[in-house]
């Protein structure tokens, strides 16, 4: 978990590193916290940006909600990482563990239930963690993701800044960890359809949205393959990919075609085993 200046330089360009140094020197890093290896912070720029890094992950798994779409990570992440080089925030994990260990089981259950009642996204993740399958349809998930596009820039039909899709990718990953591949497929397909339908509205941070789209598409294919060679599931998935290749956003067509070909190939390899 040690962070060095050279490690930070490895995840950004020289120009971005210098800007990150300046941001740190100007005191723009605020509300910095660490639990175990995860560090979160707010960095002041043209607005307040949320930053998250994992000090134990290869390359720090950086995330920031700024519109940067250049090579490497952004200056806000660099500023937070540089803060961790010489002045890493104290670990709040022990305090959290102590609070959990000292909590009354019934009170903790009541608190968790109250949070689950009011937070649909947390409720989905809880059900996934508990091993349950999703009860939400692709259309329901797509609608919630579409809403994020609408909320990003409500005055115009253009999206200039990146959107955080972490909650849906985390949900899909949780289903995959529990072996609920069909539920993960539904989440990935909701992401794929929403990104495909909204991509022509994007006017900035292209790498961010393209990366999210490819990640969802790859996850979808992997989960289809993992559904125990269900012929109907594979047929439906290939048909979906083929249909989107012709009816969806034109510059994404090649990605759908690639995914359909990859799915056919993987299923064919399984059949020969």
XYZ file of C-alpha atoms in Angstrom:
273
model
C 0.000 0.000 0.000
C 3.014 2.322 -0.065
C 2.682 5.046 -2.694
C 5.737 6.630 -4.279
C 6.106 9.549 -6.639
C 7.384 7.221 -9.359
C 4.302 5.024 -9.000
C 2.103 8.083 -9.507
C 4.104 9.135 -12.565
C 3.445 5.708 -14.078
C -0.325 6.328 -14.233
C -0.307 9.781 -15.854
C 1.470 12.006 -18.350
C 4.200 14.435 -17.272
C 1.921 17.408 -17.908
C -0.887 15.935 -15.818
C 1.573 15.083 -13.041
C 2.666 18.734 -12.862
C -0.960 19.913 -12.723
C -1.678 17.409 -9.961
C 1.319 18.694 -8.004
C 0.023 22.235 -8.368
C -3.478 21.247 -7.258
C -2.083 19.597 -4.143
C 0.143 22.610 -3.354
C -2.851 24.922 -3.741
C -4.786 22.947 -1.130
C -7.480 21.718 -3.494
C -7.742 18.236 -1.951
C -10.544 18.099 0.635
C -12.575 15.551 2.596
C -9.989 12.819 2.148
C -10.703 9.523 3.897
C -9.303 5.999 3.839
C -10.926 2.692 4.747
C -8.491 -0.190 4.318
C -6.870 0.516 0.927
C -9.669 2.642 -0.530
C -9.158 6.410 -0.476
C -11.939 8.853 -1.339
C -11.607 12.626 -1.635
C -13.113 15.774 -3.104
C -10.885 17.928 -5.314
C -11.723 21.531 -6.189
C -11.406 22.462 -9.857
C -13.893 24.258 -12.077
C -16.307 22.440 -9.731
C -16.018 19.857 -6.984
C -14.880 16.462 -8.269
C -15.231 13.143 -6.458
C -12.156 10.910 -6.579
C -11.611 7.300 -5.532
C -8.405 5.242 -5.638
C -7.389 1.814 -4.380
C -3.866 1.929 -2.964
C -3.581 -1.868 -3.088
C -4.667 -2.258 -6.721
C -2.369 -2.397 -9.705
C -2.392 1.136 -11.132
C -4.547 2.274 -8.191
C -7.861 1.584 -10.050
C -8.496 5.355 -10.229
C -11.943 6.881 -10.690
C -12.955 10.547 -11.006
C -16.166 12.161 -12.241
C -14.339 14.860 -14.206
C -14.544 14.962 -18.043
C -10.855 14.123 -18.631
C -10.482 11.700 -21.541
C -6.751 11.925 -22.268
C -4.071 9.294 -21.719
C -3.580 8.009 -18.197
C -5.445 9.389 -15.239
C -6.490 12.974 -14.486
C -4.907 15.723 -12.360
C -7.531 15.306 -9.625
C -6.561 11.672 -9.088
C -2.864 12.613 -9.250
C -3.355 15.263 -6.560
C -4.984 12.702 -4.253
C -2.295 10.093 -4.902
C 0.470 12.634 -4.247
C -1.220 13.513 -0.972
C -0.942 9.823 -0.079
C 2.797 9.768 -0.791
C 3.807 11.811 2.261
C 0.559 12.337 4.163
C -1.642 9.281 3.762
C -4.957 9.669 5.614
C -5.427 7.450 8.677
C -7.208 4.146 8.153
C -10.800 4.330 9.420
C -11.291 0.598 8.946
C -10.615 -0.321 12.595
C -13.120 2.278 13.785
C -15.691 0.903 11.362
C -15.029 -2.662 12.511
C -15.304 -1.630 16.153
C -18.660 0.058 15.509
C -19.949 -3.022 13.695
C -18.704 -5.393 16.399
C -20.233 -3.268 19.137
C -23.583 -2.749 17.460
C -26.688 -4.499 18.721
C -27.720 -7.094 16.155
C -31.381 -6.096 16.159
C -30.576 -2.383 15.915
C -28.122 -3.052 13.112
C -30.708 -5.134 11.278
C -33.302 -2.366 11.698
C -30.833 0.245 10.447
C -29.907 -1.852 7.416
C -33.540 -2.553 6.592
C -34.402 1.148 6.763
C -31.559 1.972 4.368
C -32.618 -0.831 2.020
C -36.209 0.396 1.987
C -35.207 3.874 0.806
C -32.298 2.995 -1.504
C -33.277 0.815 -4.478
C -29.696 0.541 -5.776
C -28.387 -0.630 -2.410
C -31.317 -3.036 -2.206
C -30.358 -4.574 -5.548
C -26.766 -5.075 -4.407
C -27.928 -6.579 -1.119
C -30.144 -9.112 -2.902
C -27.273 -9.946 -5.251
C -24.866 -10.424 -2.336
C -27.399 -12.655 -0.598
C -27.478 -14.892 -3.662
C -30.844 -13.849 -5.025
C -31.583 -13.237 -8.687
C -32.716 -9.898 -10.031
C -36.418 -9.109 -10.310
C -35.772 -6.087 -12.504
C -36.161 -6.328 -16.255
C -33.742 -5.023 -18.864
C -36.205 -2.193 -19.583
C -36.354 -1.191 -15.905
C -32.576 -1.126 -15.603
C -32.191 0.710 -18.897
C -34.694 3.329 -17.738
C -32.706 4.005 -14.569
C -29.499 4.367 -16.585
C -31.238 6.592 -19.151
C -32.341 8.809 -16.275
C -28.697 9.414 -15.408
C -28.139 10.769 -18.916
C -31.151 13.059 -18.511
C -29.986 14.341 -15.128
C -26.446 15.083 -16.282
C -27.389 18.063 -18.435
C -31.150 18.678 -18.079
C -31.145 21.940 -20.059
C -29.708 20.420 -23.239
C -29.844 17.138 -25.132
C -26.053 16.887 -24.992
C -23.819 15.120 -22.459
C -20.480 16.842 -21.952
C -19.132 15.088 -18.859
C -18.657 11.423 -17.888
C -21.357 9.534 -16.033
C -20.525 7.195 -13.188
C -21.797 3.718 -14.090
C -20.057 2.085 -11.111
C -23.242 1.055 -9.321
C -24.388 -1.062 -12.273
C -20.992 -2.626 -12.902
C -20.691 -3.400 -9.184
C -24.148 -4.972 -9.272
C -23.236 -7.130 -12.274
C -19.972 -8.169 -10.597
C -21.822 -9.145 -7.431
C -24.192 -11.353 -9.416
C -21.223 -12.954 -11.167
C -19.515 -13.650 -7.833
C -22.656 -15.466 -6.697
C -22.871 -17.450 -9.945
C -26.049 -15.602 -10.992
C -24.951 -15.140 -14.598
C -28.437 -14.570 -16.008
C -28.993 -11.695 -13.600
C -25.606 -10.242 -14.512
C -26.585 -10.532 -18.193
C -29.676 -8.415 -17.546
C -27.608 -5.669 -15.911
C -25.007 -5.687 -18.689
C -27.707 -5.626 -21.353
C -29.361 -2.638 -19.675
C -26.028 -0.829 -19.787
C -25.397 -1.822 -23.401
C -28.809 -0.677 -24.617
C -28.706 2.625 -22.712
C -25.181 3.462 -23.870
C -26.007 2.511 -27.450
C -29.204 4.584 -27.457
C -27.545 7.630 -25.862
C -24.080 7.568 -27.431
C -24.909 10.099 -30.135
C -25.773 12.606 -27.386
C -22.216 12.434 -26.039
C -20.066 15.443 -26.869
C -17.035 14.956 -24.635
C -15.276 12.277 -22.558
C -15.585 9.860 -25.484
C -13.003 7.448 -24.079
C -14.983 7.182 -20.846
C -18.262 6.222 -22.540
C -16.590 3.955 -25.113
C -14.713 2.142 -22.359
C -17.924 1.638 -20.365
C -19.701 0.320 -23.469
C -16.931 -2.173 -24.299
C -16.750 -3.302 -20.679
C -20.495 -3.967 -20.579
C -20.391 -5.760 -23.937
C -17.496 -8.007 -22.884
C -19.207 -8.763 -19.567
C -22.407 -9.692 -21.387
C -20.623 -12.142 -23.691
C -18.727 -13.722 -20.791
C -21.955 -14.263 -18.848
C -23.780 -15.764 -21.833
C -20.938 -18.256 -22.226
C -21.104 -19.041 -18.496
C -24.815 -20.008 -18.562
C -24.044 -23.725 -18.911
C -24.357 -23.780 -22.690
C -28.061 -22.907 -22.690
C -28.915 -22.989 -26.410
C -31.894 -20.624 -26.153
C -29.895 -18.076 -24.164
C -27.075 -18.137 -26.706
C -29.485 -17.853 -29.651
C -31.270 -14.886 -28.076
C -27.980 -13.173 -27.221
C -26.578 -13.542 -30.730
C -29.847 -12.260 -32.207
C -29.699 -9.241 -29.887
C -26.124 -8.434 -30.898
C -26.852 -8.884 -34.605
C -29.955 -6.673 -34.383
C -28.067 -3.903 -32.568
C -25.275 -4.065 -35.133
C -27.760 -2.951 -37.810
C -30.169 -0.750 -35.833
C -27.955 0.847 -33.191
C -25.424 3.684 -33.234
C -23.479 3.273 -36.512
C -19.976 3.666 -35.085
C -20.704 0.967 -32.497
C -21.789 -1.579 -35.120
C -18.339 -3.139 -35.424
C -18.253 -3.748 -31.670
C -21.591 -5.586 -31.796
C -20.386 -7.606 -34.790
C -17.172 -8.491 -32.973
C -19.084 -9.534 -29.860
C -21.495 -11.720 -31.860
C -18.594 -13.421 -33.649
C -16.744 -13.908 -30.373
C -19.823 -15.430 -28.764
C -20.323 -17.859 -31.629
C -16.656 -18.837 -31.434
C -16.645 -19.381 -27.666
C -19.836 -21.424 -27.747
C -18.416 -23.473 -30.616
C -15.257 -24.174 -28.635
C -17.336 -25.333 -25.681
C -19.342 -27.667 -27.890
C -16.151 -29.379 -29.030
C -14.897 -30.018 -25.493
